[in-house]
PDB file of C-alpha atoms in Angstrom:
ATOM      1  CA  MET X 375      14.150 -56.048-173.309  1.00 81.00           C
ATOM      2  CA  TYR X 376      15.669 -57.846-176.292  1.00 88.00           C
ATOM      3  CA  LYS X 377      19.299 -57.687-177.418  1.00 89.00           C
ATOM      4  CA  ILE X 378      21.614 -59.226-180.010  1.00 90.00           C
ATOM      5  CA  LYS X 379      24.920 -58.941-178.117  1.00 89.00           C
ATOM      6  CA  ASP X 380      26.358 -58.333-174.650  1.00 90.00           C
ATOM      7  CA  PHE X 381      24.264 -61.131-173.139  1.00 93.00           C
ATOM      8  CA  LYS X 382      24.147 -61.466-169.347  1.00 94.00           C
ATOM      9  CA  ILE X 383      23.597 -64.408-167.003  1.00 95.00           C
ATOM     10  CA  GLY X 384      19.921 -65.317-166.940  1.00 94.00           C
ATOM     11  CA  ASP X 385      19.089 -64.049-170.443  1.00 95.00           C
ATOM     12  CA  LYS X 386      16.793 -66.418-172.340  1.00 96.00           C
ATOM     13  CA  ILE X 387      18.104 -67.122-175.846  1.00 95.00           C
ATOM     14  CA  TYR X 388      15.919 -67.501-178.948  1.00 95.00           C
ATOM     15  CA  LYS X 389      16.632 -68.083-182.640  1.00 91.00           C
ATOM     16  CA  HIS X 390      14.302 -67.603-185.588  1.00 89.00           C
ATOM     17  CA  THR X 391      13.471 -70.653-187.718  1.00 86.00           C
ATOM     18  CA  GLU X 392      10.949 -71.210-190.499  1.00 89.00           C
ATOM     19  CA  ALA X 393       8.379 -72.085-187.818  1.00 89.00           C
ATOM     20  CA  GLY X 394       8.996 -68.873-185.857  1.00 91.00           C
ATOM     21  CA  TRP X 395      11.021 -67.977-182.762  1.00 91.00           C
ATOM     22  CA  LYS X 396      12.390 -71.027-180.909  1.00 92.00           C
ATOM     23  CA  TYR X 397      13.697 -71.019-177.326  1.00 93.00           C
ATOM     24  CA  ASN X 398      17.266 -72.409-177.302  1.00 93.00           C
ATOM     25  CA  GLY X 399      18.318 -72.088-173.659  1.00 94.00           C
ATOM     26  CA  SER X 400      19.628 -69.526-171.205  1.00 95.00           C
ATOM     27  CA  ILE X 401      22.967 -67.895-170.473  1.00 96.00           C
ATOM     28  CA  ALA X 402      24.543 -69.508-167.396  1.00 96.00           C
ATOM     29  CA  LYS X 403      28.107 -68.142-167.517  1.00 96.00           C
ATOM     30  CA  VAL X 404      29.872 -65.188-169.135  1.00 96.00           C
ATOM     31  CA  THR X 405      33.659 -64.884-169.500  1.00 96.00           C
ATOM     32  CA  ASP X 406      35.813 -62.372-171.386  1.00 95.00           C
ATOM     33  CA  GLU X 407      35.713 -64.523-174.541  1.00 95.00           C
ATOM     34  CA  CYS X 408      32.768 -66.929-174.181  1.00 96.00           C
ATOM     35  CA  TYR X 409      29.121 -67.370-173.270  1.00 96.00           C
ATOM     36  CA  GLY X 410      28.072 -70.461-171.363  1.00 96.00           C
ATOM     37  CA  MET X 411      24.586 -71.637-172.293  1.00 95.00           C
ATOM     38  CA  ARG X 412      22.328 -74.215-170.674  1.00 95.00           C
ATOM     39  CA  VAL X 413      20.366 -76.274-173.184  1.00 91.00           C
ATOM     40  CA  ASP X 414      17.558 -78.668-172.190  1.00 87.00           C
ATOM     41  CA  SER X 415      18.857 -81.508-174.381  1.00 89.00           C
ATOM     42  CA  ILE X 416      22.403 -81.494-172.914  1.00 89.00           C
ATOM     43  CA  THR X 417      23.512 -81.952-169.304  1.00 91.00           C
ATOM     44  CA  GLY X 418      25.951 -79.183-168.411  1.00 92.00           C
ATOM     45  CA  ILE X 419      26.924 -75.901-170.021  1.00 94.00           C
ATOM     46  CA  ILE X 420      27.937 -75.322-173.647  1.00 94.00           C
ATOM     47  CA  MET X 421      30.695 -72.714-173.969  1.00 95.00           C
ATOM     48  CA  ILE X 422      30.617 -70.720-177.224  1.00 94.00           C
ATOM     49  CA  ARG X 423      32.935 -67.904-178.300  1.00 95.00           C
ATOM     50  CA  LYS X 424      31.128 -64.558-178.110  1.00 94.00           C
ATOM     51  CA  ASP X 425      31.926 -63.504-181.677  1.00 91.00           C
ATOM     52  CA  LEU X 426      30.617 -66.768-183.149  1.00 91.00           C
ATOM     53  CA  PHE X 427      27.525 -66.754-180.943  1.00 89.00           C
ATOM     54  CA  GLU X 428      26.564 -63.186-181.854  1.00 87.00           C
ATOM     55  CA  LEU X 429      27.007 -63.855-185.600  1.00 90.00           C
ATOM     56  CA  GLN X 430      24.499 -66.747-185.529  1.00 89.00           C
ATOM     57  CA  GLY X 431      21.468 -64.487-185.110  1.00 87.00           C
ATOM     58  CA  TYR X 432      20.463 -65.280-181.536  1.00 91.00           C
ATOM     59  CA  ILE X 433      18.209 -62.883-179.628  1.00 92.00           C
ATOM     60  CA  GLY X 434      18.410 -62.553-175.854  1.00 92.00           C
ATOM     61  CA  GLU X 435      15.445 -61.684-173.661  1.00 92.00           C
ATOM     62  CA  SER X 436      16.395 -59.973-170.427  1.00 87.00           C
ATOM     63  CA  LYS X 437      14.119 -59.381-167.440  1.00 75.00           C
ATOM     64  CA  ILE X 438      15.680 -55.940-166.802  1.00 65.00           C
TER      65      ILE X 438
END
């Protein structure tokens, strides 16, 4: 299942570029205001406000 908002822990995140869909990381933490995302190029978790994250055009793939 794919979604554009209300991401959950474990969702794989993709973004479309000129070359096609690119894997960007996975959701590792969800708070009331932020998503925490693990990215291969950075050690740790990047916290991003939900409203900003959802406006950037990310797609989440859920195993549910």
